[in-house]
Short mmCIF file of C-alpha atoms (C1' of nucleotides) in Angstrom, two decimals:
data_model
loop_
_atom_site.label_atom_id
_atom_site.label_comp_id
_atom_site.label_asym_id
_atom_site.label_seq_id
_atom_site.Cartn_x
_atom_site.Cartn_y
_atom_site.Cartn_z
CA UNK A 1 0.00 -0.01 0.01
CA UNK A 2 1.28 3.43 -0.88
CA UNK A 3 2.31 5.64 1.95
CA UNK A 4 -0.01 8.32 0.73
CA UNK A 5 -2.83 5.89 1.01
CA UNK A 6 -1.95 4.99 4.61
CA UNK A 7 -1.68 8.62 5.28
CA UNK A 8 -5.33 9.15 3.94
CA UNK A 9 -6.48 6.27 6.13
CA UNK A 10 -4.76 7.95 9.20
CA UNK A 11 -6.36 11.31 8.39
CA UNK A 12 -9.82 9.83 8.12
CA UNK A 13 -9.37 8.01 11.39
CA UNK A 14 -8.34 11.35 13.04
CA UNK A 15 -11.45 12.93 11.55
CA UNK A 16 -13.59 10.30 13.25
CA UNK A 17 -12.35 11.71 16.59
CA UNK A 18 -12.81 15.21 15.56
CA UNK A 19 -8.96 15.66 15.86
CA UNK A 20 -6.88 18.22 13.91
CA UNK A 21 -4.47 16.36 11.62
CA UNK A 22 -1.15 17.91 12.29
CA UNK A 23 2.04 16.46 10.78
CA UNK A 24 2.84 14.61 13.92
CA UNK A 25 -0.61 13.18 14.50
CA UNK A 26 -0.82 11.95 10.96
CA UNK A 27 2.49 10.18 11.28
CA UNK A 28 1.38 8.44 14.53
CA UNK A 29 -2.06 7.62 12.98
CA UNK A 30 -0.37 6.13 9.95
CA UNK A 31 1.62 3.73 12.17
CA UNK A 32 -1.47 3.04 14.29
CA UNK A 33 -4.02 2.23 11.73
CA UNK A 34 -2.38 2.63 8.32
CA UNK A 35 -2.45 -0.99 7.54
CA UNK A 36 -5.90 -1.56 8.73
CA UNK A 37 -4.96 -3.99 11.36
CA UNK A 38 -5.30 -3.52 15.14
CA UNK A 39 -2.34 -3.12 17.42
CA UNK A 40 -1.29 -2.42 20.90
CA UNK A 41 1.25 0.17 21.62
CA UNK A 42 2.87 1.96 24.57
CA UNK A 43 4.11 5.58 24.36
CA UNK A 44 7.62 4.32 24.22
CA UNK A 45 7.06 1.68 21.50
CA UNK A 46 5.23 4.19 19.30
CA UNK A 47 7.88 6.74 19.73
CA UNK A 48 10.55 4.30 18.74
CA UNK A 49 8.47 3.30 15.75
CA UNK A 50 7.85 6.69 14.50
CA UNK A 51 11.51 7.60 14.82
CA UNK A 52 12.47 4.47 13.02
CA UNK A 53 10.38 5.68 10.09
CA UNK A 54 12.51 8.95 10.22
CA UNK A 55 9.65 11.18 11.31
CA UNK A 56 10.55 13.71 14.03
CA UNK A 57 8.09 13.62 16.88
CA UNK A 58 8.90 14.22 20.53
CA UNK A 59 8.28 11.81 23.24
CA UNK A 60 6.00 14.36 25.09
CA UNK A 61 3.94 14.75 21.95
CA UNK A 62 3.48 10.97 21.75
CA UNK A 63 2.16 11.01 25.27
CA UNK A 64 -0.06 13.87 24.73
CA UNK A 65 -1.31 12.53 21.48
CA UNK A 66 -2.14 9.01 22.86
CA UNK A 67 -4.04 10.70 25.59
CA UNK A 68 -5.94 12.90 23.20
CA UNK A 69 -6.80 9.91 20.97
CA UNK A 70 -8.09 8.01 23.87
CA UNK A 71 -10.19 10.87 25.05
CA UNK A 72 -11.65 11.26 21.56
CA UNK A 73 -12.55 7.53 21.62
CA UNK A 74 -10.41 6.44 18.71
CA UNK A 75 -8.06 4.53 21.00
CA UNK A 76 -8.72 2.56 24.13
CA UNK A 77 -6.35 2.62 27.06
CA UNK A 78 -5.63 -0.64 28.67
CA UNK A 79 -4.09 -0.77 32.13
CA UNK A 80 -2.38 -4.05 32.90
CA UNK A 81 0.24 -3.16 35.37
CA UNK A 82 0.97 -0.13 37.33
CA UNK A 83 4.02 0.87 35.46
CA UNK A 84 3.03 1.26 31.82
CA UNK A 85 -0.05 2.17 29.80
CA UNK A 86 -1.06 0.36 26.68
CA UNK A 87 -3.27 1.65 23.94
CA UNK A 88 -5.36 -0.49 21.64
CA UNK A 89 -6.59 0.57 18.20
CA UNK A 90 -9.54 -1.82 18.79
CA UNK A 91 -11.93 0.26 20.94
CA UNK A 92 -14.64 -2.36 21.33
CA UNK A 93 -15.06 -4.41 24.45
CA UNK A 94 -12.77 -7.49 24.13
CA UNK A 95 -10.52 -9.54 26.35
CA UNK A 96 -6.72 -9.44 26.52
CA UNK A 97 -3.94 -11.82 27.28
CA UNK A 98 -1.21 -10.21 29.36
CA UNK A 99 1.93 -12.18 29.86
CA UNK A 100 3.55 -11.06 33.09
CA UNK A 101 6.94 -12.50 32.17
CA UNK A 102 7.35 -10.74 28.82
CA UNK A 103 4.94 -7.76 29.19
CA UNK A 104 3.27 -8.78 26.02
CA UNK A 105 -0.37 -7.96 25.45
CA UNK A 106 -2.51 -9.68 22.89
CA UNK A 107 -6.07 -10.03 21.91
CA UNK A 108 -8.22 -13.06 22.81
CA UNK A 109 -10.20 -14.21 19.78
CA UNK A 110 -13.35 -12.35 20.05
CA UNK A 111 -16.15 -14.70 20.70
CA UNK A 112 -14.16 -16.86 22.88
CA UNK A 113 -14.65 -15.14 26.24
CA UNK A 114 -17.88 -13.81 27.45
CA UNK A 115 -18.86 -11.75 30.50
CA UNK A 116 -22.39 -12.74 31.44
CA UNK A 117 -24.70 -11.48 34.01
CA UNK A 118 -23.29 -8.05 34.31
CA UNK A 119 -24.48 -6.38 37.55
CA UNK A 120 -26.50 -3.34 37.94
CA UNK A 121 -24.01 -0.38 38.39
CA UNK A 122 -24.50 1.47 41.65
CA UNK A 123 -27.07 4.14 41.43
CA UNK A 124 -25.94 7.48 39.87
CA UNK A 125 -23.32 5.60 37.78
CA UNK A 126 -23.24 3.80 34.55
CA UNK A 127 -20.91 1.27 33.00
CA UNK A 128 -18.18 3.00 30.95
CA UNK A 129 -16.41 -0.21 29.84
CA UNK A 130 -15.63 -3.60 31.03
CA UNK A 131 -11.98 -4.76 30.98
CA UNK A 132 -11.09 -8.48 31.02
CA UNK A 133 -7.46 -9.35 31.34
CA UNK A 134 -6.26 -12.85 31.49
CA UNK A 135 -2.93 -12.96 33.18
CA UNK A 136 -0.48 -15.57 31.92
CA UNK A 137 2.68 -16.97 33.29
CA UNK A 138 5.16 -19.31 31.83
CA UNK A 139 4.45 -22.88 32.63
CA UNK B 1 -13.14 -7.71 69.44
CA UNK B 2 -10.08 -7.29 71.55
CA UNK B 3 -7.03 -5.97 69.88
CA UNK B 4 -5.03 -8.95 71.04
CA UNK B 5 -7.54 -11.18 69.21
CA UNK B 6 -7.23 -9.08 66.03
CA UNK B 7 -3.44 -9.39 66.45
CA UNK B 8 -3.80 -13.14 66.67
CA UNK B 9 -5.81 -13.26 63.58
CA UNK B 10 -3.17 -11.10 61.79
CA UNK B 11 -0.39 -13.32 62.89
CA UNK B 12 -2.13 -16.47 61.72
CA UNK B 13 -2.82 -14.79 58.39
CA UNK B 14 0.92 -14.06 58.01
CA UNK B 15 1.74 -17.66 58.86
CA UNK B 16 -0.53 -18.71 55.95
CA UNK B 17 1.90 -16.85 53.74
CA UNK B 18 4.95 -18.02 55.47
CA UNK B 19 5.80 -14.48 56.47
CA UNK B 20 7.77 -13.47 59.56
CA UNK B 21 5.56 -11.57 61.98
CA UNK B 22 7.51 -8.43 62.74
CA UNK B 23 5.95 -5.66 64.75
CA UNK B 24 5.21 -3.67 61.63
CA UNK B 25 3.81 -6.59 59.60
CA UNK B 26 1.51 -7.57 62.46
CA UNK B 27 0.28 -3.88 62.74
CA UNK B 28 -0.61 -3.88 58.96
CA UNK B 29 -2.10 -7.35 59.04
CA UNK B 30 -4.34 -6.35 61.93
CA UNK B 31 -5.70 -3.49 59.90
CA UNK B 32 -6.10 -5.63 56.82
CA UNK B 33 -7.80 -8.69 58.25
CA UNK B 34 -8.31 -8.10 61.94
CA UNK B 35 -12.07 -7.75 61.69
CA UNK B 36 -12.55 -10.64 59.29
CA UNK B 37 -13.90 -8.64 56.39
CA UNK B 38 -12.28 -7.97 53.10
CA UNK B 39 -10.97 -4.59 52.05
CA UNK B 40 -9.21 -2.70 49.31
CA UNK B 41 -6.17 -0.47 50.19
CA UNK B 42 -3.41 1.43 48.57
CA UNK B 43 -0.07 1.89 50.12
CA UNK B 44 -0.91 5.43 50.97
CA UNK B 45 -4.32 4.60 52.51
CA UNK B 46 -2.83 1.77 54.69
CA UNK B 47 -0.04 4.02 55.70
CA UNK B 48 -2.50 6.64 56.78
CA UNK B 49 -4.60 4.02 58.76
CA UNK B 50 -1.65 2.55 60.51
CA UNK B 51 -0.40 6.08 61.55
CA UNK B 52 -3.90 6.94 62.73
CA UNK B 53 -3.76 3.96 65.16
CA UNK B 54 -0.58 5.44 66.50
CA UNK B 55 1.81 2.66 65.14
CA UNK B 56 5.05 3.79 63.68
CA UNK B 57 5.57 2.18 60.31
CA UNK B 58 7.47 3.84 57.45
CA UNK B 59 5.87 4.34 53.99
CA UNK B 60 8.73 2.39 52.32
CA UNK B 61 7.99 -0.54 54.63
CA UNK B 62 4.22 -0.31 53.73
CA UNK B 63 5.19 -0.62 50.16
CA UNK B 64 7.60 -3.49 50.73
CA UNK B 65 5.19 -5.17 52.93
CA UNK B 66 2.24 -5.02 50.46
CA UNK B 67 4.50 -6.40 47.74
CA UNK B 68 5.62 -9.16 49.98
CA UNK B 69 2.16 -10.11 50.98
CA UNK B 70 1.16 -10.19 47.31
CA UNK B 71 4.02 -12.40 46.31
CA UNK B 72 3.23 -14.67 49.23
CA UNK B 73 -0.33 -14.92 47.94
CA UNK B 74 -2.22 -13.61 50.90
CA UNK B 75 -3.07 -10.37 49.11
CA UNK B 76 -3.98 -9.75 45.49
CA UNK B 77 -2.77 -6.80 43.61
CA UNK B 78 -5.37 -5.05 41.46
CA UNK B 79 -4.36 -2.65 38.71
CA UNK B 80 -7.04 -0.28 37.64
CA UNK B 81 -5.28 2.77 36.52
CA UNK B 82 -1.63 3.42 35.67
CA UNK B 83 -0.99 5.62 38.64
CA UNK B 84 -1.90 3.64 41.74
CA UNK B 85 -1.85 0.03 42.87
CA UNK B 86 -4.71 -1.41 44.90
CA UNK B 87 -4.47 -4.51 47.11
CA UNK B 88 -7.33 -6.76 47.95
CA UNK B 89 -7.59 -9.07 50.83
CA UNK B 90 -9.91 -11.27 48.85
CA UNK B 91 -7.52 -13.34 46.76
CA UNK B 92 -10.11 -15.26 44.79
CA UNK B 93 -11.13 -14.44 41.32
CA UNK B 94 -13.94 -11.90 41.52
CA UNK B 95 -14.98 -8.74 39.55
CA UNK B 96 -14.60 -5.25 40.66
CA UNK B 97 -16.40 -1.96 40.17
CA UNK B 98 -13.98 0.95 39.58
CA UNK B 99 -15.30 4.47 39.64
CA UNK B 100 -13.18 6.68 37.37
CA UNK B 101 -14.41 9.84 38.90
CA UNK B 102 -13.80 8.97 42.56
CA UNK B 103 -11.08 6.40 42.34
CA UNK B 104 -13.18 4.05 44.54
CA UNK B 105 -12.79 0.27 44.06
CA UNK B 106 -15.54 -2.06 45.23
CA UNK B 107 -16.55 -5.69 44.84
CA UNK B 108 -19.20 -6.92 42.58
CA UNK B 109 -21.37 -9.42 44.42
CA UNK B 110 -19.83 -12.75 43.62
CA UNK B 111 -22.19 -14.81 41.56
CA UNK B 112 -23.38 -11.76 39.62
CA UNK B 113 -20.74 -11.71 36.91
CA UNK B 114 -19.31 -14.74 35.16
CA UNK B 115 -16.63 -15.06 32.61
CA UNK B 116 -17.50 -18.02 30.39
CA UNK B 117 -15.75 -19.82 27.56
CA UNK B 118 -12.29 -19.01 28.82
CA UNK B 119 -9.83 -19.39 25.91
CA UNK B 120 -7.03 -21.81 25.84
CA UNK B 121 -3.78 -19.89 26.90
CA UNK B 122 -1.02 -19.75 24.29
CA UNK B 123 1.31 -22.80 24.44
CA UNK B 124 4.04 -22.57 27.07
CA UNK B 125 1.80 -20.44 29.28
CA UNK B 126 -0.83 -20.98 31.85
CA UNK B 127 -3.58 -18.70 33.29
CA UNK B 128 -2.44 -17.04 36.43
CA UNK B 129 -5.57 -15.13 37.10
CA UNK B 130 -8.41 -13.36 35.46
CA UNK B 131 -9.09 -9.71 36.16
CA UNK B 132 -12.55 -8.26 35.51
CA UNK B 133 -12.98 -4.53 36.06
CA UNK B 134 -16.24 -2.73 35.46
CA UNK B 135 -15.40 0.89 35.00
CA UNK B 136 -18.11 3.31 35.99
CA UNK B 137 -18.61 6.96 35.38
CA UNK B 138 -21.15 9.22 36.95
CA UNK B 139 -24.42 9.42 34.98
"C1'" DT C 1 24.22 -15.08 66.40
"C1'" DT C 2 22.71 -13.97 62.01
"C1'" DA C 3 19.81 -13.66 58.18
"C1'" DA C 4 15.85 -11.04 57.44
"C1'" DG C 5 13.43 -6.65 58.13
"C1'" DT C 6 13.21 -1.56 58.67
"C1'" DG C 7 13.78 3.39 57.91
"C1'" DC C 8 15.44 6.96 55.91
"C1'" DA C 9 16.79 9.62 51.84
"C1'" DA C 10 18.18 9.33 47.23
"C1'" DA C 11 17.16 7.19 42.89
"C1'" DT C 12 13.98 5.48 39.34
"C1'" DT C 13 10.33 5.42 35.89
"C1'" DA C 14 6.36 6.72 33.56
"C1'" DT C 15 4.00 10.53 32.66
"C1'" DT C 16 2.55 15.57 32.77
"C1'" DT C 17 3.23 20.50 32.50
"C1'" DG C 18 4.90 25.42 31.74
"C1'" DC C 19 6.07 28.15 28.28
"C1'" DA C 20 8.11 30.01 24.06
"C1'" DG C 21 7.93 29.04 19.36
"C1'" DT C 22 5.18 26.97 15.13
"C1'" DA C 23 1.54 25.73 12.27
"C1'" DA C 24 -3.32 24.65 10.91
"C1'" DG C 25 -7.94 26.54 9.66
"C1'" DC D 1 -4.77 35.93 12.13
"C1'" DT D 2 -5.39 33.24 16.28
"C1'" DT D 3 -6.02 29.26 18.59
"C1'" DA D 4 -4.35 24.91 19.11
"C1'" DC D 5 -0.15 22.07 18.88
"C1'" DT D 6 4.66 20.95 19.62
"C1'" DG D 7 9.01 20.41 21.90
"C1'" DC D 8 12.07 20.80 25.24
"C1'" DA D 9 13.30 20.81 30.00
"C1'" DA D 10 11.74 20.86 34.49
"C1'" DA D 11 8.11 19.08 37.64
"C1'" DT D 12 5.41 15.29 39.56
"C1'" DA D 13 3.88 11.03 41.55
"C1'" DA D 14 4.17 6.46 42.82
"C1'" DT D 15 7.23 3.13 43.93
"C1'" DT D 16 11.94 1.06 44.64
"C1'" DT D 17 16.41 0.83 46.42
"C1'" DG D 18 21.15 1.39 48.91
"C1'" DC D 19 22.79 0.95 53.16
"C1'" DA D 20 23.54 1.32 58.15
"C1'" DC D 21 20.76 -0.16 62.00
"C1'" DT D 22 17.49 -3.34 64.46
"C1'" DT D 23 15.08 -7.39 65.50
"C1'" DA D 24 12.93 -12.09 65.30
"C1'" DA D 25 14.21 -17.01 65.46
#
DNA sequence: TTAAGTGCAAATTATTTGCAGTAAG
DNA sequence: CTTACTGCAAATAATTTGCACTTAA
């Protein structure tokens, strides 16, 4: 796929979140959704990836941008351990495998797990999302 | 219940994890399980609680102790947001409500939620635990 | 007696922020 | 134009660690 096409996809994706397509954001969006497949990134991993492509984006901007994308609803933040935040381009409710030994995060095939019999949320509140993390250890 | 009785309960609980009952650890254990009911704490909240009781325990020791208890399996660490770790005296698999507005963590009545159709873990790994967090927002 | 635990204060790590300069609409 | 974005460096916040001292077994 041509880089210009990936760029167009990225720009369209930003538009879905009502986010202004600056040079840096488009560069990041291209890496996140340019090939049409979902991925999990951390600020650090995305920063490395964008630099590897030769694009100049500061780490602070990567952090701010990931936060902005999450708030706009085009990314979903996933908290698996206190020390690092992951971001998922798949914003639908779905379960994750998290390997405590390697720090790797991966999707569980949707349809495999189901959370049933969801409780009533306490009054005055509503359910924002449901996170299911299956923690793995080497056996 | 007498304080000495709570202390005995705490000491017994430490023994279950094979943990040496020092003065500080017993003081913390007493607060955690002394009254026989489960609770969720953070390092900070437990530190405040123990100081309020007039016991001298340093914050570093609270951190180290909570980690030691978790590793010994008598506490379960719960990660709900990147910035703070919670610890639960109920170490069985059960779901939690987490209110993003207040930072409050509470138990879902066991029996209400169920995770069904758990997937096969990737080969070479086994499931350590399954975390279900129902995130709430004020409505 | 002696290995393990404790308490400081300093170090670490991930993330956020202030602010001066830059760019998008 | 003018408001939002970016980048750097400094600030923050939670947690960990090095090390001299204490204590449980």
